[in-house]
Coordinates of C-alpha atoms in Angstrom, one line a residue:
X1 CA 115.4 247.2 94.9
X2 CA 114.7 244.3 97.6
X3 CA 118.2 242.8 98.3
X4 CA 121.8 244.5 98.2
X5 CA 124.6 242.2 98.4
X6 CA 127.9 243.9 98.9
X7 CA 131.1 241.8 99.4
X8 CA 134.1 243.4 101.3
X9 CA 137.3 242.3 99.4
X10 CA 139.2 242.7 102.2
X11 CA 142.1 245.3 101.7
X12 CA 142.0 246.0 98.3
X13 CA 143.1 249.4 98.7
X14 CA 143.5 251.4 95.7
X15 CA 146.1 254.5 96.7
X16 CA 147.1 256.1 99.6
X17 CA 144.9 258.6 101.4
X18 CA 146.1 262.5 101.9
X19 CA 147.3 261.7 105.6
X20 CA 148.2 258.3 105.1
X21 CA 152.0 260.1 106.2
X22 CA 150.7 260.1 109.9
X23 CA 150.3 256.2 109.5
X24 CA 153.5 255.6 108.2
X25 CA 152.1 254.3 105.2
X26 CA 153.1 257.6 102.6
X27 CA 152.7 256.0 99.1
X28 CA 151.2 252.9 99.8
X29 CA 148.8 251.5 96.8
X30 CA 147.9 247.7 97.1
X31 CA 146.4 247.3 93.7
X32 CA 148.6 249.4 91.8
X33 CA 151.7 247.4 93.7
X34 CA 150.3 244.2 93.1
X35 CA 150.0 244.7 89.5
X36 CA 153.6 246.0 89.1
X37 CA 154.9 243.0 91.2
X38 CA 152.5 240.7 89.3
X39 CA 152.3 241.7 85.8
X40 CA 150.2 239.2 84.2
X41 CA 147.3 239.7 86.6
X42 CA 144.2 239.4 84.6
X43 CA 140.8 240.7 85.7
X44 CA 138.3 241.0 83.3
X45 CA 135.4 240.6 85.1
X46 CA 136.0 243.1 87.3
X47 CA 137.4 245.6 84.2
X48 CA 134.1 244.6 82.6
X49 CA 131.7 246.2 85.3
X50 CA 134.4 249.4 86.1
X51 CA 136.9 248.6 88.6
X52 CA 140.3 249.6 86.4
X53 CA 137.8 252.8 85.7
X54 CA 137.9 254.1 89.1
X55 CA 140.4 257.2 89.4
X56 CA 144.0 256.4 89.9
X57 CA 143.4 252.8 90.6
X58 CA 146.9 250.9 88.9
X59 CA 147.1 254.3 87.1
X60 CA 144.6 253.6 84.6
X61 CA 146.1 249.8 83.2
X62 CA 142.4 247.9 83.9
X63 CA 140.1 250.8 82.5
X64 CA 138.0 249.8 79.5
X65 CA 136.1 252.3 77.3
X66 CA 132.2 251.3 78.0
X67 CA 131.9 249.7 81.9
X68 CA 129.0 247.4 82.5
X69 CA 128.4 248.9 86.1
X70 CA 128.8 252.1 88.5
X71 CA 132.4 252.8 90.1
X72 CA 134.3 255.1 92.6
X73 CA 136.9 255.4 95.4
X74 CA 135.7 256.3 98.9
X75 CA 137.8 257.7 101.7
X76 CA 138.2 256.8 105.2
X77 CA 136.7 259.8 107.5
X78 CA 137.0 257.8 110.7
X79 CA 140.3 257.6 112.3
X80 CA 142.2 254.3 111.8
X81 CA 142.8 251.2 109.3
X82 CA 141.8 248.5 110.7
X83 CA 138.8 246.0 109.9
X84 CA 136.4 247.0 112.6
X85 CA 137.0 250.7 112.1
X86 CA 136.4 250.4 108.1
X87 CA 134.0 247.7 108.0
X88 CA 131.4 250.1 110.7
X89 CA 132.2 253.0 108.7
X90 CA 130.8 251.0 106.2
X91 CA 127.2 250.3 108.2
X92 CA 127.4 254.0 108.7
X93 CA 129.1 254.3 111.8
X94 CA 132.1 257.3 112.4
X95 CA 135.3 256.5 114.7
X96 CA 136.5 259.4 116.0
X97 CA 139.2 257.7 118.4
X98 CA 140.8 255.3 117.3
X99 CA 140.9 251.6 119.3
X100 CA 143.7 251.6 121.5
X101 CA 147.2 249.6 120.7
X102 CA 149.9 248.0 122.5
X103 CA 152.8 248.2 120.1
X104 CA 155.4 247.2 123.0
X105 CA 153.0 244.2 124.2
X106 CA 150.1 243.9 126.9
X107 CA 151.1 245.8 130.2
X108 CA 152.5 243.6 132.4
X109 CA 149.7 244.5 135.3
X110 CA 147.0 243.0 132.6
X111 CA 149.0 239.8 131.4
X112 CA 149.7 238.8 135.2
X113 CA 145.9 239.0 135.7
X114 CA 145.0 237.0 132.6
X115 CA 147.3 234.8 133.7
X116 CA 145.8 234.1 136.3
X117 CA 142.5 233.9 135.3
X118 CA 143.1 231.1 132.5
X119 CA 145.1 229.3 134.8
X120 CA 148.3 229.2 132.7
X121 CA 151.5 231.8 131.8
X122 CA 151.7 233.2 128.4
X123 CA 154.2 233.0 125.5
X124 CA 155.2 236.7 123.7
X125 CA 153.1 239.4 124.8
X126 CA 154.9 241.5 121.6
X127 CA 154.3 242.6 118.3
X128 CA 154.4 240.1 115.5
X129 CA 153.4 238.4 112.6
X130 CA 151.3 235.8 113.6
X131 CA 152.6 232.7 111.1
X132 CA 156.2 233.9 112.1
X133 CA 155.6 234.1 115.6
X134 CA 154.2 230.5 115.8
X135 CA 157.2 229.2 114.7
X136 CA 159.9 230.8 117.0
X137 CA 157.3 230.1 120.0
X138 CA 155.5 226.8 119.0
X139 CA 158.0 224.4 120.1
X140 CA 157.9 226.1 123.8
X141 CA 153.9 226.2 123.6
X142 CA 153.6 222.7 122.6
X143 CA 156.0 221.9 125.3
X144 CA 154.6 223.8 128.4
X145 CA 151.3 224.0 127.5
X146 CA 151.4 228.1 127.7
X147 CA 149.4 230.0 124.9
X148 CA 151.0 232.6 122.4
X149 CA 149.6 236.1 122.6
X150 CA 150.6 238.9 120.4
X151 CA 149.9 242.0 118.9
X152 CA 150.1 244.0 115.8
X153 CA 149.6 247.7 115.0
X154 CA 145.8 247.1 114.9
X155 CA 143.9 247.1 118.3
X156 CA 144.2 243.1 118.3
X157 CA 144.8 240.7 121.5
X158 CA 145.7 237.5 119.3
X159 CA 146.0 234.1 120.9
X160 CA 147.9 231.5 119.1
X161 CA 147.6 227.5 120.2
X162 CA 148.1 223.7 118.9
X163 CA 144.9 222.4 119.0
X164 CA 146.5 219.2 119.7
X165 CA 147.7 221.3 122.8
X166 CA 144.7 223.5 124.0
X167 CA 141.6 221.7 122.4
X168 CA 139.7 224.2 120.0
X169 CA 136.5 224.9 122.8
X170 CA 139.4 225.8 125.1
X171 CA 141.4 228.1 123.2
X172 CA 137.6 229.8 122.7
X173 CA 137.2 230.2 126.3
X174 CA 140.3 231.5 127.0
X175 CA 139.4 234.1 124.1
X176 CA 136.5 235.0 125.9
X177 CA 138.1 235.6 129.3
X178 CA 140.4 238.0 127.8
X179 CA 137.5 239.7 126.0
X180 CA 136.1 240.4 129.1
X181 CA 139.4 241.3 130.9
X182 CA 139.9 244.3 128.1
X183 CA 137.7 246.7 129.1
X184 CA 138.2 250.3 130.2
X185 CA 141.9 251.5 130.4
X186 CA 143.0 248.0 129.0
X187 CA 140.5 248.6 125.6
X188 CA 140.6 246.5 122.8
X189 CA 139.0 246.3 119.5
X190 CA 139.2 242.9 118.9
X191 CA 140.4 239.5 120.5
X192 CA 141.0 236.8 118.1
X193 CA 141.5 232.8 118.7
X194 CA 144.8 231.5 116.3
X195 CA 144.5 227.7 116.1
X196 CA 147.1 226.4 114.3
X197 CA 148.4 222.1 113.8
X198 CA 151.1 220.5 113.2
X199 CA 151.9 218.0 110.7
X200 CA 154.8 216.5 108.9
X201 CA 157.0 219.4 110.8
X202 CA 155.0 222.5 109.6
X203 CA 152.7 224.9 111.6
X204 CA 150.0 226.0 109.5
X205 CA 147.0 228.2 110.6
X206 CA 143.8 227.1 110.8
X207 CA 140.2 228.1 109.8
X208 CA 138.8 228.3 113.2
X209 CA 140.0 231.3 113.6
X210 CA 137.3 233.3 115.7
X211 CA 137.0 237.1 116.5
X212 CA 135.7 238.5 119.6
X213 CA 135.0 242.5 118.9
X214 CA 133.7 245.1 121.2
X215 CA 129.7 246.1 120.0
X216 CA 128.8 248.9 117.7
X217 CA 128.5 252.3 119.2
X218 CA 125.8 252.8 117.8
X219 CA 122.9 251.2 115.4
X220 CA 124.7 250.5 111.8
X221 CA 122.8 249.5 108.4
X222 CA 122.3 246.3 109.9
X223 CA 120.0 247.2 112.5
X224 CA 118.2 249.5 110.2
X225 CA 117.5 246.7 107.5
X226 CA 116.7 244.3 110.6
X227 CA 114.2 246.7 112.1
X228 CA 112.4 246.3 108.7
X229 CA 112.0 242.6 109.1
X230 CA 114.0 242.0 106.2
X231 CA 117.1 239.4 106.5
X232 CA 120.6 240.7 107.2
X233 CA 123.0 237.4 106.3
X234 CA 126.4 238.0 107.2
X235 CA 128.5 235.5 105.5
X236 CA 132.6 235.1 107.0
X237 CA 133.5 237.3 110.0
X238 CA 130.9 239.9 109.6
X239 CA 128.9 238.8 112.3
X240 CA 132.4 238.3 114.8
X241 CA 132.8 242.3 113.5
X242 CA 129.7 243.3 114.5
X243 CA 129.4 241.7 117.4
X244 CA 126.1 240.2 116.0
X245 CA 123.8 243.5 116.4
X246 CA 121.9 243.9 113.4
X247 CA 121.9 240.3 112.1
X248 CA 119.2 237.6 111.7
X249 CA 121.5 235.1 110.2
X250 CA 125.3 234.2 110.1
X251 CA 127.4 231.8 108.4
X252 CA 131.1 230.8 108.6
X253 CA 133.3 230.5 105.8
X254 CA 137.0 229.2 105.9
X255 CA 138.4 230.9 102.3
X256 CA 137.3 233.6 99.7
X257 CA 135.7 230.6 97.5
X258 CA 134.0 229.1 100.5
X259 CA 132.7 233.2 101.0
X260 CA 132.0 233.2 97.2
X261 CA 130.1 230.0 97.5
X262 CA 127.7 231.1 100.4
X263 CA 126.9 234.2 98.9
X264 CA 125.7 232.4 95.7
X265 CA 123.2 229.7 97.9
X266 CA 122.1 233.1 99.6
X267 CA 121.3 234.9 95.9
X268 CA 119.7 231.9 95.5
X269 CA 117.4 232.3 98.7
X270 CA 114.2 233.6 98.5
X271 CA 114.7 236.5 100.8
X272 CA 114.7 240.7 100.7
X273 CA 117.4 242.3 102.6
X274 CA 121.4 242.7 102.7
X275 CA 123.8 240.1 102.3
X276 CA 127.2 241.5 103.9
X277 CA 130.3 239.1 103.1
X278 CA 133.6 239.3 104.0
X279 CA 136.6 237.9 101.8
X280 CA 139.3 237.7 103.9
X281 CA 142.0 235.7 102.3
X282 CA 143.2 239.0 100.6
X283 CA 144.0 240.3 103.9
X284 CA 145.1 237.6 105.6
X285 CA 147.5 235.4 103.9
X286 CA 148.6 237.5 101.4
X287 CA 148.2 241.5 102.6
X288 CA 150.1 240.3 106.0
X289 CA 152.4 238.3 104.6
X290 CA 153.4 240.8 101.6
X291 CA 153.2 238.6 99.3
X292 CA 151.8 240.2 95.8
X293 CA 152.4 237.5 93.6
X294 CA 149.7 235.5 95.9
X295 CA 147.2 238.3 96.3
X296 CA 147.1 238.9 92.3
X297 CA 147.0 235.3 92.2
X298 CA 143.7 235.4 94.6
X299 CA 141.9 238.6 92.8
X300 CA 142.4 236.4 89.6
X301 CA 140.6 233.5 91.2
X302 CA 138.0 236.0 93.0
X303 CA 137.5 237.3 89.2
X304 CA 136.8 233.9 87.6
X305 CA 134.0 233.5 90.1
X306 CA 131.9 236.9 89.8
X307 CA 129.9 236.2 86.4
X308 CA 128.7 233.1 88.6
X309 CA 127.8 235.8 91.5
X310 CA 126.2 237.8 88.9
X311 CA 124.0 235.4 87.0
X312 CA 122.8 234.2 90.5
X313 CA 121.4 237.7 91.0
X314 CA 117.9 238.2 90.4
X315 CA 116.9 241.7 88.5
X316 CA 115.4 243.1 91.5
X317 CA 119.3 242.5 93.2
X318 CA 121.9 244.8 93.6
X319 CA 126.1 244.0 94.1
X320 CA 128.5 246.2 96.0
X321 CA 131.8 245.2 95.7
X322 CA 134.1 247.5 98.0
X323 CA 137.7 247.1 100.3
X324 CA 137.7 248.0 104.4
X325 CA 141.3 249.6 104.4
X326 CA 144.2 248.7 102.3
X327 CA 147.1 246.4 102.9
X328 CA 149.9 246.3 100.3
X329 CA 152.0 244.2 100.3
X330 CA 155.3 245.5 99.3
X331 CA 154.8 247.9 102.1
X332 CA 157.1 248.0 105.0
X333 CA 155.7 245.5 108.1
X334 CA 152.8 243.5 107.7
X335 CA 149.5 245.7 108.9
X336 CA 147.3 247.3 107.3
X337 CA 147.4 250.6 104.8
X338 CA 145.6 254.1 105.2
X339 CA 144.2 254.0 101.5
X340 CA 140.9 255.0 99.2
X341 CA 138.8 252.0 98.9
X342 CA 136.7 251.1 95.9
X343 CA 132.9 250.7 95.2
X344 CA 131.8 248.7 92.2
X345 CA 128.1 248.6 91.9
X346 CA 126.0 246.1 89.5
X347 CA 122.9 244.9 88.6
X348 CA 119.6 244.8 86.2
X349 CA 118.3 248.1 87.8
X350 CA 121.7 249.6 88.3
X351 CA 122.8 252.3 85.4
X352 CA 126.2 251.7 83.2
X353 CA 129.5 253.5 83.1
X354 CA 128.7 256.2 86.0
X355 CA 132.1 257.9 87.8
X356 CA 131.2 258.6 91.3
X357 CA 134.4 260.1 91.7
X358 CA 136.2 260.1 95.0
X359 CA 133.3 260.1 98.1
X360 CA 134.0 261.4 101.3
X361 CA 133.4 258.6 103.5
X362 CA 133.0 254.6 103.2
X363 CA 129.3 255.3 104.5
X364 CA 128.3 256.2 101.7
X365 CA 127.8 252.7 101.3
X366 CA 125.5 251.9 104.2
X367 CA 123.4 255.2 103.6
X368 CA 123.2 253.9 99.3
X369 CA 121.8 250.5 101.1
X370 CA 119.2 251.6 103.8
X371 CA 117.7 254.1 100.8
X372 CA 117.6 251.3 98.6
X373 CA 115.9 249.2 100.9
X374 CA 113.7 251.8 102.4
X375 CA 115.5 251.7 105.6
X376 CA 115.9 254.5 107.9
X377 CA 119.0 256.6 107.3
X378 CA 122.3 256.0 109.0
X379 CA 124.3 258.4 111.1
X380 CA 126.6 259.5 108.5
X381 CA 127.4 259.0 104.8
X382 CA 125.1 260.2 102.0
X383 CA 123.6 258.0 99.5
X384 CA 124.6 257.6 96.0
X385 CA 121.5 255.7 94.7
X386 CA 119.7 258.7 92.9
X387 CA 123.2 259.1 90.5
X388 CA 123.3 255.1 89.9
X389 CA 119.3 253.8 89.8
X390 CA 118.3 253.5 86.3

């Protein structure tokens, strides 16, 4: 094999994990909700290469009786549910303590320093939902000048601002001051720029959102396929994720077709290596904002677009399709679920119809990769390549 492409559908979860009870999130199962909230969701591309196959996921409604590719359900070993915990796990990487939260807000001691650091007070300091919060606080923002911030229960430092208000560049900088303010008793996983406009009376998010996440703790996939000298493209926030260690190329997307676009001109590259994409819309607008109807609406649109993923493969090329944590959204709040995540696997070389059954850690992924590529093995997971290689 001389290229792996694996595509992170960002919080497709597919059932709850044994102690998802100590994250509050007991029964949660974004796939099988979605398809009881949305009925009429329709998937066949995915069926076609496994994915209603893998066990328990939507309680057997997708599974067909001769699957194109390999398929299974991985569980989270690290501690947490949130993107840069499952999406390192994924590289290879094991959290053992989670990243810190601030479900009552900021301390006060940190947001007086910020404060004055940027040169301007702040608006909430709480935890919301960031398209709700814009509204109760935008008219006050747009007024005084003074950024949102806000939480949620991931370890996130989210800053919300009119662009019209504090000009993109700005809102960037600011981002990067508190990046460098939340260090050491005041940790953080990630801080994330929110520009939002607005027109005709309406707030609406925009794509410039930007993520600012503490490095790796250690060398992941990337690095190891790097070291090779072989490409490692990330392709939507991978590189934000991984702080840009282990990758030789990046790309910015601003939807899931934008993400499915860019990975097809990469397949179309003449390059050996990984392609790492990340899907976010899932997650995003319709995880977040529980709404089911919308996120069926989006697998369906994901699924119209994967034979063009597949026939831009070349036979030496192999597809991972996989979730970083779950996020359903019928469940209570608007973060993210402690769930299973699912591995599809595809491609000329790849062998038809084989049940990996439930793996014990999303590293598995990252340790199938650097075998595949010949890279050196990462620090946990075990590869699956000898069960799925034809």
């Amino acid at each position: 094999m001389k290229r792996a492409a694996i595509l992170v559908l960002d919080s497709l979860g597919v059932g709850e994990l044994s102690d998802a009870g100590r994250y509050g999130d007991q029964g949660a199962d974004t796939l099988g909700h979605i398809a009881q909230q949305y009925p009429q969701l329709s998937m066949p591309n995915l069926q076609r290469l496994g994915f209603g196959n893998i066990q328990g996921a939507a309680g057997g409604a997708f599974a067909v009786s001769d699957p194109a590719g390999s398929f299974g359900k991985l569980r989270e070993k690290s501690n947490g549910k949130d993107t840069i915990t499952g999406h390192w796990e994924i590289a290879g990487l094991y959290t053992e303590v989670p990243f810190k939260t601030y479900p009552d807000g900021f301390p006060q001691e940190f947001i007086e320093k910020f404060q004055k650091a940027i040169g301007r007070e702040v608006l909430g300091n709480c935890t919301a939902s960031g398209t709700v919060i814009i509204d109760e606080l935008g008219p006050e923002h747009e007024e005084t000048g003074n950024p949102i911030v806000y939480t949620s229960a991931d370890s996130v430092f989210q800053i919300a601002a009119n662009t019209a208000v504090i000009p993109l560049e700005e809102l960037y900088h600011i981002c990067q001051i508190a990046r460098e303010m939340l260090q050491g008793d005041w940790s953080c996983g990630r801080v994330i720029a929110r520009p939002y406009v607005l027109e005709d009376g309406k707030r609406s998010r925009t794509a410039d959102r930007k993520d600012y996440a503490v490095s790796p703790s250690g060398k992941t996939m990337l690095d190891h396929v790097a070291e090779l000298g072989k490409e490692t493209y990330a392709i939507g926030k991978i590189r934000d994720i991984f702080d840009g260690q282990g990758i030789t190329q990046a790309v910015h997307t601003v939807s899931n077709m934008d993400g499915v676009d860019k990975t097809i001109e990469a397949l179309n590259m003449d390059f050996e290596g990984l392609i790492f994409t990340n899907l976010v819309d899932f997650d995003s607008k319709y995880g977040h904002r529980r709404d089911p109807q919308g996120y069926g609406k989006a697998i369906e649109e994901f699924d119209a677009r994967l034979p063009e993923i597949l026939a831009a493969m070349k036979d030496s090329d192999v597809l991972i399709l996989c979730a970083d944590h779950g996020n359903d959204p019928v469940h209570s709040g608007w973060d993210h679920t402690r769930e299973h995540v699912p591995v599809v696997i595809a491609g000329a070389e790849i062998r038809s119809g084989v049940d990996l059954g439930i793996r014990s850690s999303f590293a598995d992924i990252g340790a199938t990769v650097c075998e595949m590529l010949g890279a050196k093995k990462t620090a946990i997971g075990e590869s699956f390549f000898n069960q799925i290689k034809k």
